[in-house]
mmCIF file of N, CA and C in Angstrom:
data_model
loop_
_atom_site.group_PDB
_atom_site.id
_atom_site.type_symbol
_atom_site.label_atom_id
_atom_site.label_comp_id
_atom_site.label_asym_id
_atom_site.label_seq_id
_atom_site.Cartn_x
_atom_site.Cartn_y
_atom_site.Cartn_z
ATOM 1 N N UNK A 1 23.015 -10.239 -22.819
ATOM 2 C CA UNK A 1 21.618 -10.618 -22.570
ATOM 3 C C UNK A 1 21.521 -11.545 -21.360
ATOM 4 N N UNK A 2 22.336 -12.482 -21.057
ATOM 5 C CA UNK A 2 22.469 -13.422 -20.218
ATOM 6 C C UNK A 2 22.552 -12.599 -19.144
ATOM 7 N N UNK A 3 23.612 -11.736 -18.666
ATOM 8 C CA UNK A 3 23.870 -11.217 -17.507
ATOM 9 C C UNK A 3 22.940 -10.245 -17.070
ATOM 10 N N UNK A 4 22.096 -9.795 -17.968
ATOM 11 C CA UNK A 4 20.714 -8.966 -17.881
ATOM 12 C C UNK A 4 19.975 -9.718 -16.970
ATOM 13 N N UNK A 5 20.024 -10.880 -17.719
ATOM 14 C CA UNK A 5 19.005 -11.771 -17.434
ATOM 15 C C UNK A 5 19.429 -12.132 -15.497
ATOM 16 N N UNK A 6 20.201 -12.128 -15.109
ATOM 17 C CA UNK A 6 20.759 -12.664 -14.091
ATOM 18 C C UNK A 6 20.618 -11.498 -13.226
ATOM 19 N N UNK A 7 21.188 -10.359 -13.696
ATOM 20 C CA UNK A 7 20.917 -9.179 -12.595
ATOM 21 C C UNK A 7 19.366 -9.616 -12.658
ATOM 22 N N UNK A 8 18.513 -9.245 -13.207
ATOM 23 C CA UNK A 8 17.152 -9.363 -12.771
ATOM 24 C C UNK A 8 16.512 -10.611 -12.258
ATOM 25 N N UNK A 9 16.829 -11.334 -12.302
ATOM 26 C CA UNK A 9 16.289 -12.383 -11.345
ATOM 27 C C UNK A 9 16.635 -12.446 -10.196
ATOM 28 N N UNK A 10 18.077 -11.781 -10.078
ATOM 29 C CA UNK A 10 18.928 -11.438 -8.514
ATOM 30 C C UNK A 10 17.985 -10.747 -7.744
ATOM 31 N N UNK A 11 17.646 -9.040 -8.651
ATOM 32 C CA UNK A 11 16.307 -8.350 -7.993
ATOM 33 C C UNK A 11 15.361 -8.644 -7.689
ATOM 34 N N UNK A 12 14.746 -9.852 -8.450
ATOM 35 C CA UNK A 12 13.531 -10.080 -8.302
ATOM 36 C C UNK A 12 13.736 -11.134 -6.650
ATOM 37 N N UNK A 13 14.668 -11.858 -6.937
ATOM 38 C CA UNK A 13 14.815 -12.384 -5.211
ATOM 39 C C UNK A 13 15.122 -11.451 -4.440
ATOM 40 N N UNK A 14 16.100 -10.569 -4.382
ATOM 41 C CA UNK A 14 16.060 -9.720 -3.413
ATOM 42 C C UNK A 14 14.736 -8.519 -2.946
ATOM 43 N N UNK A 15 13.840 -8.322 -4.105
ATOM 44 C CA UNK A 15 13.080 -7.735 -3.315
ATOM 45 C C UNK A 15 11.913 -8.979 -3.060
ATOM 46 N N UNK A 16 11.551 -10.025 -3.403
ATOM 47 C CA UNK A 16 11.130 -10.978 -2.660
ATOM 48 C C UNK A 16 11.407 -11.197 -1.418
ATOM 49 N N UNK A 17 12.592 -11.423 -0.791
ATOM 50 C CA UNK A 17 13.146 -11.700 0.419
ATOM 51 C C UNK A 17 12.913 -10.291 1.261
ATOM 52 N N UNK A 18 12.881 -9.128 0.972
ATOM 53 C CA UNK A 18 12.313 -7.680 1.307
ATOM 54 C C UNK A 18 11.190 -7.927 1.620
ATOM 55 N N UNK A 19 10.100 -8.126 0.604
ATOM 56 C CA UNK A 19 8.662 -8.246 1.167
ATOM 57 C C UNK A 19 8.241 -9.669 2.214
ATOM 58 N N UNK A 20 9.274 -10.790 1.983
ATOM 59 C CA UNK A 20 8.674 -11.371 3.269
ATOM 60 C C UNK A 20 8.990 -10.784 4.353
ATOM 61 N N UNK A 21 10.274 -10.518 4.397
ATOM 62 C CA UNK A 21 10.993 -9.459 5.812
ATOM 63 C C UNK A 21 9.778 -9.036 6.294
ATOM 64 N N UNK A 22 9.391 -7.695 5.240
ATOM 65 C CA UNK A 22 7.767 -6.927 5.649
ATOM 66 C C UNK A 22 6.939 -7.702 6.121
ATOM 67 N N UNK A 23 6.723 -8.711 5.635
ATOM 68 C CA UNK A 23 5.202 -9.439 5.637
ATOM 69 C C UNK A 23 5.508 -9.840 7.353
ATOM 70 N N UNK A 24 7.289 -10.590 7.640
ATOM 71 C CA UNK A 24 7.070 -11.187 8.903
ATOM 72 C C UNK A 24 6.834 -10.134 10.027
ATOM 73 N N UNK A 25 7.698 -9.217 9.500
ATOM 74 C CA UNK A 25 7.214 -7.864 10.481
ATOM 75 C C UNK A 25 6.269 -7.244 10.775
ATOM 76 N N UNK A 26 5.364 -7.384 9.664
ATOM 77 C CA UNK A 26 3.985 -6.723 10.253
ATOM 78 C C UNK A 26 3.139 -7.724 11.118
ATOM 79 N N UNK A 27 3.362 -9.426 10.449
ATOM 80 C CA UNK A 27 2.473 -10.278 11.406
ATOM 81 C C UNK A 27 3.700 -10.044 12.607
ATOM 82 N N UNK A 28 4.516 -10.310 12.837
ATOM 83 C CA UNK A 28 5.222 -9.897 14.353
ATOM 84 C C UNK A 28 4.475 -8.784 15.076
ATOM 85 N N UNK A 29 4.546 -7.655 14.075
ATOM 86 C CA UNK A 29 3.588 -6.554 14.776
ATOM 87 C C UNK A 29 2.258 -6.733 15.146
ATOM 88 N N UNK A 30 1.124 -7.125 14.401
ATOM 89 C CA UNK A 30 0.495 -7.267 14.575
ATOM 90 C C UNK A 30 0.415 -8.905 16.274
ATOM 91 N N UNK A 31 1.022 -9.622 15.832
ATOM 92 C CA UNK A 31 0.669 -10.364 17.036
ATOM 93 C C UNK A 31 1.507 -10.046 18.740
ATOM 94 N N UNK A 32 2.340 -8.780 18.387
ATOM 95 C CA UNK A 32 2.573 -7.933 19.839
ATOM 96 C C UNK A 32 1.689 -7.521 20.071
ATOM 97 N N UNK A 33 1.026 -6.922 19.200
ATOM 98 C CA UNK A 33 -0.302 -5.952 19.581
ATOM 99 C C UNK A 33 -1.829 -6.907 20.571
ATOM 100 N N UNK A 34 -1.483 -8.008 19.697
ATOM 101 C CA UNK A 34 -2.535 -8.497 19.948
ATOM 102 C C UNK A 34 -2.343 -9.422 21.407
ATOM 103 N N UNK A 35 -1.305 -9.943 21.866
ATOM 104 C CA UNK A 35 -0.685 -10.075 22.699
ATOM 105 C C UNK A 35 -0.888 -9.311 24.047
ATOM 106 N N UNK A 36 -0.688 -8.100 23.790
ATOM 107 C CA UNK A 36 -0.406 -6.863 24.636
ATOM 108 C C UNK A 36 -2.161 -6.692 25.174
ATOM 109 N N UNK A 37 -3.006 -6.596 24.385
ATOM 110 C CA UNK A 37 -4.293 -6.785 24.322
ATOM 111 C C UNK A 37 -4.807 -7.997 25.194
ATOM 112 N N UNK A 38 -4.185 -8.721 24.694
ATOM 113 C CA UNK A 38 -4.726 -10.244 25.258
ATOM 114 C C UNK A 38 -4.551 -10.376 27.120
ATOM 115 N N UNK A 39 -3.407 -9.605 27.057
ATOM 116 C CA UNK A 39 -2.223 -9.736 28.370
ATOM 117 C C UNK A 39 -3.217 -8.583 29.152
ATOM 118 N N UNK A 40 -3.578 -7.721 28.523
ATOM 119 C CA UNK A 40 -4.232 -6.380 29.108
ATOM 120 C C UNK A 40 -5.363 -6.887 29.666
ATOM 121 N N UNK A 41 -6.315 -7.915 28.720
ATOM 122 C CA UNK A 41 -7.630 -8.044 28.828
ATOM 123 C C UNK A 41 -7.439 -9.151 30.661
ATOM 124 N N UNK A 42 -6.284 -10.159 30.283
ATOM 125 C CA UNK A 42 -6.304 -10.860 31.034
ATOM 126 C C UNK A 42 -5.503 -9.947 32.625
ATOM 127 N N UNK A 43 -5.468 -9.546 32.681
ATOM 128 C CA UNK A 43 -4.910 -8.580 34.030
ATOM 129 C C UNK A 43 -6.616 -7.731 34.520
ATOM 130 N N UNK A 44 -6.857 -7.426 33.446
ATOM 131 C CA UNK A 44 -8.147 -6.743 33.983
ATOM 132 C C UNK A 44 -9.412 -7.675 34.665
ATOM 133 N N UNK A 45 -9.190 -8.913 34.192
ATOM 134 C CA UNK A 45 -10.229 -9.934 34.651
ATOM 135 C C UNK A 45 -9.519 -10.333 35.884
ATOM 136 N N UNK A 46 -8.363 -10.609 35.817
ATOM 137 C CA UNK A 46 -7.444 -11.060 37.271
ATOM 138 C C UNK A 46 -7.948 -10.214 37.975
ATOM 139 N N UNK A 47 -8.344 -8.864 38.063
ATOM 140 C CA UNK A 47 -8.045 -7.939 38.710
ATOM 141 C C UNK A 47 -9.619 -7.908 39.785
ATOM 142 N N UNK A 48 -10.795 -8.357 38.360
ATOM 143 C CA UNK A 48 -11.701 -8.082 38.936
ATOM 144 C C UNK A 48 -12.596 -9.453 39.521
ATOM 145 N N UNK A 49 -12.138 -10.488 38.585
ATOM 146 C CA UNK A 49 -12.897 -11.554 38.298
ATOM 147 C C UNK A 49 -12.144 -12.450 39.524
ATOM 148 N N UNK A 50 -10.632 -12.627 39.026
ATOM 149 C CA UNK A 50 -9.854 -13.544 40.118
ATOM 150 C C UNK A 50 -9.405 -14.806 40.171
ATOM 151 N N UNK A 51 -9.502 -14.853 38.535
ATOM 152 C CA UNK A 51 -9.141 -16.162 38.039
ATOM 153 C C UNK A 51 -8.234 -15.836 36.696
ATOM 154 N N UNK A 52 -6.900 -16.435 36.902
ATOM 155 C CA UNK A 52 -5.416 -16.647 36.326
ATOM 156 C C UNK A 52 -4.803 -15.180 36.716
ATOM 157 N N UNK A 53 -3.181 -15.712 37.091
ATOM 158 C CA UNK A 53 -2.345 -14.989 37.101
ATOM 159 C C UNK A 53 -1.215 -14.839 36.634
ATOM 160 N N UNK A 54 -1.200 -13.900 35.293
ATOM 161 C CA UNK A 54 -0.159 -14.104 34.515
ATOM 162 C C UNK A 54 0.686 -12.664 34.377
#
């Protein structure tokens, strides 16, 4: 019963530590994206406007 008990709490951290993995990866993803966007928006104003160059 004990060692039951132990495998499953092992799982339960390991897929814990899985879903933050996910969680950091999607906010990683998500803030490339948004980044990339940001970087896009700001090149297009450089381009036209003429103020910052990054």
């Amino acid at each position: 019963m004990r060692s039951y008990y132990a495998d499953f709490k092992e799982e339960i951290n390991i897929s814990r530590l899985i879903f933050g993995l996910r969680k950091k990866m999607a906010m990683d993803l998500l803030g490339n994206i948004w980044y990339n966007i940001f970087k896009t928006t700001l090149n297009y104003t450089d381009s036209y406007g003429g103020y910052g160059s990054y």
